[in-house]
XYZ file of C-alpha atoms in Angstrom:
284
model
C 14.884 26.337 10.934
C 11.266 26.003 11.656
C 10.648 27.748 14.771
C 9.352 25.072 17.719
C 6.472 27.462 18.312
C 5.327 26.902 14.775
C 5.890 23.395 14.429
C 4.070 22.911 17.428
C 0.750 25.211 16.000
C 1.319 22.759 12.847
C 1.324 19.731 14.893
C -1.681 20.545 16.626
C -3.556 21.465 13.787
C -2.415 18.518 12.090
C -3.554 16.434 15.138
C -6.916 17.427 14.786
C -7.236 15.347 11.331
C -9.531 12.158 12.565
C -7.910 9.813 10.187
C -4.374 8.611 9.863
C -2.120 10.850 8.179
C 1.377 9.730 6.400
C 4.055 12.300 6.678
C 5.481 12.108 2.976
C 8.638 14.291 1.582
C 8.614 14.495 -2.278
C 12.126 15.837 -3.385
C 11.738 18.476 -6.376
C 14.485 20.628 -8.308
C 13.379 23.697 -5.690
C 13.439 21.568 -2.036
C 11.654 18.690 -0.485
C 7.961 18.863 -0.425
C 6.237 18.052 2.890
C 2.571 16.586 1.931
C 0.190 15.003 4.173
C -1.426 12.071 2.920
C -4.222 10.157 4.442
C -7.491 8.267 2.770
C -7.666 4.670 1.090
C -4.022 3.438 -0.614
C -5.080 2.734 -4.537
C -8.157 5.567 -3.762
C -8.563 8.100 -6.756
C -5.809 10.432 -5.796
C -6.967 14.083 -4.855
C -4.036 16.828 -4.829
C -4.435 19.931 -2.716
C -2.643 23.278 -2.718
C -3.764 25.864 -0.211
C -3.539 29.314 0.130
C -0.686 31.640 0.537
C 0.210 31.348 4.202
C -2.450 29.039 4.697
C -0.372 25.699 4.777
C -1.789 22.632 4.117
C -3.686 22.130 7.422
C -6.460 24.131 6.371
C -7.851 20.965 4.568
C -8.640 19.698 7.805
C -12.212 20.732 8.059
C -12.556 18.974 4.678
C -10.992 15.885 5.853
C -13.524 16.087 8.741
C -16.236 16.401 6.831
C -15.639 13.054 4.883
C -13.066 13.877 2.212
C -10.529 11.070 2.949
C -13.578 8.166 3.046
C -13.102 7.493 -0.549
C -10.612 9.398 -2.056
C -7.032 9.240 -1.625
C -5.907 12.835 -0.187
C -2.573 14.676 -0.785
C -2.237 18.049 0.649
C 1.122 19.846 -0.171
C 3.010 22.506 1.848
C 3.811 25.237 -0.814
C 7.874 25.483 -0.934
C 8.892 28.975 0.391
C 5.229 29.648 2.383
C 5.145 28.581 5.770
C 5.247 24.789 6.204
C 7.495 22.241 6.873
C 8.471 21.860 2.672
C 12.261 23.073 2.536
C 13.100 25.126 -0.358
C 16.597 23.955 -1.701
C 19.591 25.904 -0.711
C 22.081 28.295 -2.944
C 21.263 30.987 -5.163
C 19.307 30.995 -8.072
C 17.172 27.720 -6.467
C 14.059 29.325 -5.606
C 11.270 29.314 -8.263
C 10.492 32.715 -9.934
C 8.049 32.503 -12.782
C 4.816 30.158 -13.339
C 6.793 27.695 -15.727
C 9.071 27.431 -12.471
C 6.123 26.476 -10.279
C 4.986 23.578 -13.113
C 7.901 21.962 -13.103
C 8.194 21.755 -8.840
C 4.436 20.421 -9.585
C 5.165 17.795 -12.028
C 8.471 16.397 -9.305
C 5.543 16.882 -6.906
C 2.769 14.531 -8.760
C 5.529 12.418 -10.050
C 6.348 11.598 -6.575
C 2.919 11.071 -5.351
C 0.812 9.353 -8.607
C 3.994 8.019 -10.879
C 0.836 6.311 -12.771
C -2.259 7.464 -13.711
C -4.813 10.538 -13.440
C -5.235 13.041 -10.682
C -8.240 15.614 -9.184
C -6.079 18.872 -8.979
C -7.588 21.140 -6.150
C -6.310 24.785 -5.073
C -7.778 27.241 -2.795
C -7.333 31.400 -3.482
C -3.733 31.444 -4.744
C -3.306 27.856 -5.168
C -5.968 27.572 -7.109
C -3.496 30.280 -9.313
C -0.922 27.835 -9.711
C -3.308 24.905 -10.400
C -4.529 27.035 -13.177
C -1.260 28.089 -14.259
C -0.078 24.322 -14.135
C -3.428 22.995 -16.485
C -3.120 25.482 -18.568
C 1.283 24.518 -19.820
C 0.386 21.018 -18.894
C -2.884 20.780 -21.261
C -3.521 17.199 -22.910
C -1.756 18.242 -26.023
C 1.872 19.493 -23.966
C 1.238 15.924 -21.687
C 1.301 12.894 -23.398
C 0.631 11.359 -20.256
C -2.587 13.566 -19.631
C -1.889 13.865 -15.664
C -4.943 16.020 -14.749
C -8.422 14.422 -14.808
C -10.195 17.146 -13.336
C -9.577 20.671 -11.960
C -10.955 22.168 -8.967
C -10.402 25.850 -8.137
C -11.774 27.544 -5.198
C -12.450 30.945 -4.640
C -9.286 31.755 -7.547
C -7.197 34.690 -7.201
C -5.814 36.482 -10.368
C -7.795 34.185 -12.498
C -10.676 35.720 -14.006
C -10.402 39.268 -11.637
C -8.270 41.538 -10.082
C -7.529 41.949 -6.596
C -9.636 44.495 -4.663
C -7.455 47.259 -4.101
C -9.587 47.529 -0.575
C -8.106 44.311 0.070
C -4.840 44.876 -0.751
C -4.833 48.139 1.360
C -6.012 45.975 4.187
C -3.415 43.188 3.167
C -0.208 44.784 2.877
C 0.558 45.333 6.839
C 1.001 41.775 6.709
C 2.515 41.120 3.924
C 4.998 43.804 4.588
C 5.306 43.196 8.177
C 3.316 40.670 9.592
C 2.846 39.974 13.226
C -0.118 38.193 15.036
C -1.671 40.662 15.640
C -2.005 41.655 12.640
C -2.643 38.444 11.066
C -5.638 38.056 13.683
C -7.153 41.491 12.695
C -7.005 40.790 8.830
C -8.613 37.217 9.151
C -11.474 38.799 11.571
C -11.900 41.572 8.763
C -12.161 39.299 6.164
C -14.001 36.697 7.435
C -16.366 38.996 9.031
C -15.332 37.782 12.535
C -16.394 34.071 11.240
C -15.355 31.160 14.021
C -12.652 29.760 12.603
C -10.556 26.590 13.850
C -8.738 28.023 17.306
C -5.807 25.136 16.216
C -5.994 26.800 12.391
C -5.785 30.518 14.070
C -3.262 29.923 16.162
C -0.920 28.168 13.643
C -1.378 31.129 11.319
C -0.706 33.600 13.557
C 2.892 31.691 14.279
C 3.211 32.356 10.283
C 4.318 35.997 11.408
C 7.865 34.435 12.385
C 7.948 32.141 9.540
C 11.219 32.800 6.862
C 9.377 33.055 3.500
C 10.460 33.129 0.042
C 8.868 35.752 -2.337
C 5.772 34.685 -3.886
C 5.768 33.714 -7.686
C 3.288 36.134 -9.527
C 2.554 36.541 -13.009
C 0.379 37.140 -15.832
C -3.024 35.297 -15.740
C -3.459 31.847 -17.069
C -4.063 31.499 -20.593
C -8.051 30.111 -19.699
C -7.890 28.649 -23.463
C -5.581 26.039 -21.753
C -8.318 25.002 -19.234
C -10.858 24.298 -21.261
C -10.128 20.540 -22.440
C -10.588 19.865 -18.514
C -13.698 18.766 -16.534
C -13.790 21.698 -14.479
C -15.768 23.018 -11.051
C -14.975 26.319 -9.815
C -16.283 28.134 -7.014
C -16.621 31.477 -5.554
C -17.099 32.372 -2.081
C -19.997 34.896 -2.422
C -18.277 37.237 0.743
C -15.133 37.573 -0.597
C -13.569 40.613 0.024
C -10.503 39.556 -2.381
C -12.615 40.459 -5.096
C -16.035 40.963 -6.682
C -17.386 37.476 -6.713
C -20.135 38.351 -8.911
C -18.104 39.576 -11.686
C -15.453 36.831 -11.386
C -17.805 34.203 -12.222
C -19.743 36.455 -15.030
C -16.168 36.054 -16.139
C -15.263 32.157 -15.639
C -18.719 31.148 -17.125
C -17.940 33.913 -20.100
C -14.372 32.431 -20.706
C -15.596 28.293 -19.890
C -18.697 27.931 -20.870
C -18.295 23.954 -20.386
C -16.826 24.441 -16.394
C -19.424 24.212 -13.712
C -19.299 27.205 -11.739
C -21.209 27.914 -8.325
C -21.256 30.316 -6.082
C -21.208 29.824 -2.070
C -23.187 32.291 -0.896
C -22.229 32.522 3.115
C -18.243 32.071 2.674
C -15.637 34.366 2.879
C -12.395 34.158 0.996
C -10.096 33.051 3.652
C -12.718 30.718 5.516
C -13.753 29.058 2.775
C -12.139 25.572 3.094
C -12.703 25.592 6.943
C -16.488 27.400 7.139
C -17.762 25.568 3.895
C -15.739 22.243 4.724
C -19.368 20.156 4.158
C -20.136 21.532 0.998
C -16.238 21.792 -0.607
C -15.566 18.084 0.612
C -18.720 17.049 -1.078
C -17.618 18.978 -4.427
C -13.647 17.947 -4.011
C -14.913 14.021 -3.949
C -16.919 13.803 -6.534
């Protein structure tokens, strides 16, 4: 069960979105996925995957920057992560492999956009999921060719590994999260950036959220990403990896991709403090 304080913080963060939001529940083999939809019905669909622990509400600043004017936005709560998605009960029902994630995302997309092409975007861990999915569902494997465009926002463990210093700073939050540890870690990674207070309160509430072990695995097969229209953005002030090295690796591996650096953005603050730039990119 979701704690009342978490639900109140979630509703407060979602209540700041400046457009009407439709709460959708999409059944999948791994549980019911909560999706927050907004924007004109019939507009080109855009599916957004948040970073680990961030919830779908992290996209609120991008929506406020106009993202939903000409796009039908579907912001997803990851199953097993903080949010309002409900994992399936019982042993053996959880996701364990990248292919499980792909099967889950197949069901989510089927429920949201049964026909037509979509833009799939992800931030951080959500970008890793998006890349894994695209590599497994490239056009020659998917007769429906569901994906039209892929957007990866400061993807982790796709083009570069995690910085050892970042892992050491994150370890206490992962092992025993507390509001204070979450607050301190975000302040360190973002360089003390002014984050939305409602979203920050929600992040602190995730300390008491019962989460499943995140799915991990090798880096995605980058050759599988080549067929897609692909935009990749790196946060210039990210502490999770060396952004310039990751950018260079992405450029070498995917010469057809549009790769750029947002110099003033940190990793965790990217969808919040660089919302105008991110919204413009996502709306293309």
